[in-house]
Short mmCIF file of C-alpha atoms and ligand atoms in Angstrom, two decimals:
data_model
loop_
_atom_site.label_atom_id
_atom_site.label_comp_id
_atom_site.label_asym_id
_atom_site.label_seq_id
_atom_site.Cartn_x
_atom_site.Cartn_y
_atom_site.Cartn_z
CA MET A 1 -80.57 11.25 58.64
CA ALA A 2 -81.24 12.39 62.18
CA HIS A 3 -84.66 13.89 61.63
CA ASP A 4 -87.05 15.09 58.99
CA ALA A 5 -86.89 18.89 59.10
CA ALA A 6 -89.83 19.23 56.71
CA ALA A 7 -92.23 17.56 59.17
CA ARG A 8 -92.36 20.52 61.59
CA PRO A 9 -92.05 24.31 61.45
CA LEU A 10 -88.52 25.68 61.38
CA THR A 11 -87.11 27.12 64.58
CA PRO A 12 -85.70 30.68 64.37
CA SER A 13 -82.16 29.32 64.27
CA GLU A 14 -83.08 26.95 61.45
CA GLN A 15 -84.67 29.87 59.59
CA ALA A 16 -81.47 31.81 60.02
CA ASP A 17 -79.50 28.83 58.75
CA GLU A 18 -81.77 28.59 55.77
CA LEU A 19 -81.40 32.28 54.97
CA GLU A 20 -77.64 32.02 55.29
CA GLU A 21 -77.65 29.03 53.00
CA ARG A 22 -79.85 30.78 50.44
CA MET A 23 -77.58 33.81 50.44
CA MET A 24 -74.55 31.62 50.13
CA HIS A 25 -76.03 29.86 47.18
CA GLU A 26 -77.00 33.07 45.48
CA LEU A 27 -73.39 34.17 45.61
CA ASN A 28 -72.52 31.38 43.29
CA GLU A 29 -73.61 30.12 39.96
CA LYS A 30 -73.38 26.67 41.46
CA ILE A 31 -74.68 25.12 44.66
CA ALA A 32 -71.92 24.63 47.20
CA THR A 33 -72.66 21.81 49.64
CA LYS A 34 -71.78 21.40 53.28
CA SER A 35 -70.68 17.91 54.18
CA VAL A 36 -72.05 16.11 57.22
CA LEU A 37 -68.90 16.85 59.20
CA PHE A 38 -69.45 20.61 58.84
CA GLY A 39 -72.87 20.27 60.49
CA MET A 40 -71.50 18.14 63.32
CA GLY A 41 -69.53 21.22 64.35
CA ASP A 42 -72.93 22.73 65.18
CA GLY A 43 -74.08 19.61 66.97
CA LYS A 44 -76.17 18.21 64.15
CA VAL A 45 -75.89 14.84 62.43
CA GLU A 46 -77.83 15.42 59.29
CA MET A 47 -77.66 15.93 55.58
CA GLU A 48 -79.91 17.05 52.83
CA GLY A 49 -80.36 14.89 49.77
CA GLY A 50 -79.25 16.21 46.40
CA ALA A 51 -82.74 16.43 44.92
CA ALA A 52 -84.14 18.44 47.85
CA LEU A 53 -81.18 20.79 47.83
CA GLN A 54 -81.46 21.36 44.12
CA ALA A 55 -85.21 21.97 44.42
CA LYS A 56 -84.39 24.89 46.72
CA ASN A 57 -82.03 26.26 44.08
CA PRO A 58 -84.00 25.94 40.88
CA GLY A 59 -82.04 25.99 37.68
CA LYS A 60 -78.70 25.55 39.39
CA TYR A 61 -76.18 22.77 39.30
CA PHE A 62 -74.01 21.55 42.12
CA LEU A 63 -70.50 22.79 42.51
CA MET A 64 -68.06 20.15 41.32
CA GLY A 65 -64.83 22.11 41.55
CA ALA A 66 -63.36 25.25 43.04
CA ASP A 67 -65.52 27.28 45.41
CA PRO A 68 -65.33 30.91 44.25
CA ARG A 69 -65.65 32.14 47.84
CA LEU A 70 -62.34 30.54 48.80
CA PRO A 71 -58.88 31.82 47.82
CA GLU A 72 -58.00 30.62 44.37
CA MET A 73 -55.55 27.74 44.07
CA PRO A 74 -53.15 27.31 41.16
CA GLU A 75 -53.57 24.45 38.74
CA LYS A 76 -50.67 22.50 40.19
CA PRO A 77 -50.66 23.50 43.83
CA GLN A 78 -47.60 23.04 45.98
CA LEU A 79 -47.23 22.99 49.75
CA ILE A 80 -46.57 26.74 49.81
CA ASP A 81 -49.89 27.39 48.07
CA PHE A 82 -51.73 25.48 50.77
CA PHE A 83 -49.82 27.45 53.41
CA ARG A 84 -50.94 30.69 51.81
CA GLN A 85 -54.47 29.84 50.65
CA ARG A 86 -55.77 27.08 52.86
CA PHE A 87 -54.06 27.21 56.26
CA ALA A 88 -56.17 29.42 58.53
CA SER A 89 -53.22 30.38 60.68
CA THR A 90 -49.52 29.82 60.16
CA ASN A 91 -47.95 31.90 62.90
CA HIS A 92 -47.70 29.05 65.40
CA LEU A 93 -46.04 26.81 62.81
CA LEU A 94 -43.58 29.47 61.69
CA GLN A 95 -42.72 30.36 65.28
CA SER A 96 -42.10 26.73 66.20
CA ALA A 97 -39.89 26.19 63.15
CA ALA A 98 -37.99 29.41 63.79
CA LEU A 99 -37.38 28.36 67.38
CA ALA A 100 -36.11 24.93 66.30
CA ARG A 101 -33.82 26.51 63.74
CA LYS A 102 -32.48 28.99 66.28
CA ALA A 103 -31.73 26.12 68.65
CA GLY A 104 -29.58 24.59 65.91
CA HIS A 105 -31.67 21.52 65.15
CA ASN A 106 -31.31 19.74 61.83
CA GLU A 107 -33.57 20.36 58.84
CA LYS A 108 -35.77 17.34 59.51
CA VAL A 109 -36.61 18.66 62.96
CA VAL A 110 -37.21 22.17 61.62
CA LEU A 111 -39.53 20.87 58.90
CA ALA A 112 -41.34 18.64 61.40
CA CYS A 113 -41.95 21.74 63.55
CA LEU A 114 -43.07 23.75 60.53
CA LEU A 115 -45.65 21.12 59.61
CA HIS A 116 -46.57 19.64 62.98
CA ASP A 117 -50.05 21.22 63.25
CA ILE A 118 -51.12 21.42 59.61
CA GLY A 119 -53.95 19.05 60.54
CA VAL A 120 -55.31 21.68 62.93
CA VAL A 121 -54.86 24.74 60.75
CA SER A 122 -56.30 23.21 57.59
CA PHE A 123 -58.58 20.40 58.52
CA ILE A 124 -59.63 19.19 61.95
CA ARG A 125 -58.42 19.27 65.53
CA CYS A 126 -59.38 15.75 66.57
CA ASP A 127 -56.36 13.48 66.08
CA HIS A 128 -54.55 16.27 64.25
CA GLY A 129 -51.18 14.52 64.55
CA TYR A 130 -52.47 11.52 62.62
CA TRP A 131 -54.17 13.58 59.94
CA GLY A 132 -51.17 15.86 59.55
CA ALA A 133 -48.80 12.91 59.21
CA GLN A 134 -51.01 11.24 56.64
CA LEU A 135 -51.16 14.39 54.52
CA ILE A 136 -47.39 14.61 54.17
CA GLU A 137 -46.33 10.96 54.40
CA PRO A 138 -45.65 10.43 50.67
CA TYR A 139 -43.48 13.53 50.44
CA VAL A 140 -41.13 13.52 53.42
CA ASP A 141 -38.66 11.28 55.20
CA GLU A 142 -40.60 8.90 57.43
CA GLU A 143 -38.81 10.38 60.45
CA ILE A 144 -40.74 13.62 59.87
CA SER A 145 -44.20 12.13 59.38
CA TRP A 146 -43.72 9.67 62.24
CA ALA A 147 -42.70 12.50 64.56
CA ILE A 148 -45.71 14.58 63.58
CA ARG A 149 -48.05 11.63 64.14
CA VAL A 150 -46.88 10.96 67.68
CA HIS A 151 -46.23 14.52 68.85
CA GLN A 152 -49.95 14.61 69.61
CA ALA A 153 -49.52 11.90 72.25
CA LEU A 154 -46.11 13.02 73.49
CA ARG A 155 -47.41 16.51 74.26
CA PHE A 156 -49.24 15.07 77.29
CA PHE A 157 -46.18 13.43 78.84
CA PRO A 158 -43.22 15.23 80.39
CA ASP A 159 -39.62 14.46 79.58
CA GLU A 160 -37.30 16.04 82.10
CA SER A 161 -34.20 15.06 80.13
CA VAL A 162 -35.04 17.83 77.66
CA GLY A 163 -36.79 20.13 80.12
CA TYR A 164 -40.29 19.40 78.84
CA PRO A 165 -42.98 19.58 81.55
CA TYR A 166 -46.69 18.80 81.26
CA PRO A 167 -47.98 21.97 79.57
CA GLU A 168 -49.52 24.48 81.96
CA LEU A 169 -51.75 25.48 79.06
CA TYR A 170 -53.29 22.01 78.98
CA ARG A 171 -54.29 22.36 82.62
CA LYS A 172 -55.96 25.62 81.65
CA PHE A 173 -57.57 24.19 78.51
CA PHE A 174 -58.68 20.77 79.71
CA GLY A 175 -58.90 21.17 83.49
CA PRO A 176 -56.64 19.82 86.23
CA ASP A 177 -58.19 16.35 86.15
CA TYR A 178 -57.90 15.62 82.46
CA GLU A 179 -56.20 12.31 81.69
CA PRO A 180 -55.25 11.33 78.13
CA GLU A 181 -57.34 8.49 76.72
CA PRO A 182 -55.85 4.97 76.66
CA TYR A 183 -55.01 5.15 72.93
CA ILE A 184 -52.89 8.23 73.60
CA VAL A 185 -51.15 6.51 76.52
CA GLU A 186 -50.46 3.47 74.32
CA GLU A 187 -49.10 5.69 71.54
CA TYR A 188 -46.81 7.36 74.03
CA LYS A 189 -45.49 4.02 75.31
CA ARG A 190 -44.76 2.83 71.77
CA ALA A 191 -43.11 6.12 70.84
CA ARG A 192 -40.94 6.22 73.94
CA ASN A 193 -38.72 3.43 72.63
CA HIS A 194 -38.83 4.34 68.95
CA LYS A 195 -35.64 5.29 67.11
CA HIS A 196 -37.14 8.67 66.15
CA TYR A 197 -38.46 9.44 69.62
CA MET A 198 -36.30 12.51 70.05
CA THR A 199 -37.48 14.08 66.78
CA ALA A 200 -41.07 13.91 68.00
CA ARG A 201 -40.01 15.12 71.42
CA LEU A 202 -38.27 18.12 69.86
CA ILE A 203 -41.55 19.08 68.20
CA CYS A 204 -43.02 19.29 71.70
CA VAL A 205 -40.08 21.26 73.03
CA ASN A 206 -40.44 23.83 70.25
CA ASP A 207 -44.25 23.74 70.31
CA VAL A 208 -44.69 26.96 72.24
CA TYR A 209 -47.74 29.12 72.58
CA SER A 210 -46.28 32.09 74.42
CA PHE A 211 -44.78 33.83 71.48
CA ASP A 212 -42.97 37.06 71.25
CA PRO A 213 -45.58 39.01 69.28
CA ASN A 214 -42.81 41.14 67.80
CA ALA A 215 -40.76 38.23 66.51
CA LYS A 216 -40.69 38.39 62.75
CA VAL A 217 -41.45 35.08 61.09
CA ASP A 218 -41.96 34.67 57.41
CA LEU A 219 -42.79 31.66 55.30
CA ASP A 220 -40.18 32.85 52.79
CA ASP A 221 -37.50 31.95 55.35
CA PHE A 222 -38.48 28.29 54.93
CA VAL A 223 -39.04 27.99 51.21
CA ASP A 224 -35.55 26.59 50.54
CA LEU A 225 -35.82 24.12 53.41
CA ILE A 226 -39.17 22.90 52.07
CA GLY A 227 -37.61 22.57 48.61
CA ARG A 228 -34.84 20.37 49.99
CA ASN A 229 -36.97 18.19 52.26
CA PHE A 230 -40.48 18.00 50.83
CA LYS A 231 -40.78 16.14 47.53
CA GLN A 232 -43.16 18.39 45.67
CA PRO A 233 -44.98 16.40 42.99
CA LYS A 234 -44.68 17.90 39.53
CA GLU A 235 -48.41 17.31 38.92
CA GLY A 236 -49.30 19.33 42.03
CA LEU A 237 -50.48 18.09 45.42
CA GLY A 238 -53.76 16.32 44.85
CA PHE A 239 -53.04 15.19 41.30
CA ASP A 240 -50.10 12.89 41.92
CA ASN A 241 -51.93 9.68 42.76
CA THR A 242 -50.57 9.02 46.25
CA PRO A 243 -52.52 7.74 49.27
CA ALA A 244 -52.73 11.39 50.39
CA SER A 245 -53.81 12.99 47.11
CA HIS A 246 -57.53 12.89 47.90
CA MET A 247 -56.91 14.70 51.16
CA TRP A 248 -55.18 17.59 49.41
CA ARG A 249 -57.98 17.71 46.85
CA THR A 250 -60.54 17.86 49.65
CA LEU A 251 -58.73 20.83 51.16
CA MET A 252 -58.71 22.42 47.74
CA TRP A 253 -62.41 21.72 47.02
CA PRO A 254 -64.14 21.24 50.40
CA THR A 255 -67.63 22.05 49.09
CA ARG A 256 -67.74 19.80 46.02
CA PHE A 257 -70.92 17.75 45.81
CA LEU A 258 -68.89 14.57 45.29
FE1 FE2 B 1 -50.01 19.68 67.86
FE1 FE2 B 2 -48.41 23.01 68.04
#
């Protein structure tokens, strides 16, 4: 733990945090907990022990399942349920997939575009390609998960053969002097000669941010494609005992105590 908050008076922002936390807890019968990672987003490396947290919420137990504040998930959730109930934004994904489909690319490329940023929209930005690939690996052709993994690195490197420049947006976001870290450069070099290079590259080509705001995109347009190319487990994502199951469960129950 980074420091002992009890040893000194609370700052106004800590008081506000505490009030927010109290209100949050009162909304529930159970105590929902924030994991360490959630606090790091506010620049804090800290956690509260179970006993202390429970002492602040007398008579209550910790949440060990669904958080009632979050959209309800079905008992056997499928990819579509995560799209609808757990992905904070799907427009970018739908637009990318629609663009790839319009360009006549095959279903693997379209699905790769549809899923390429699920790491970002559901979980975490850092290394989103790797997280996204890991989530779907057991359920798709390895061409799709491989492409999603490396699109993160490829995005930083132009490929004139397909008319892909270094993104202007990255200059705006990261500054003119930003250079990808060595692990990204290495990933790019490995990917460049890989048999599925072009699938990953096509994610980049269709990974556009300047959308036509009037373009109509709908998840329903991709339900059949998902059905054909994503092996939905009959037990539901999270309950199918794959190396990715725990990740889907975490998205389902992000505030469980354990
Ligand atoms: Fe991405
Ligand atoms: Fe993207």
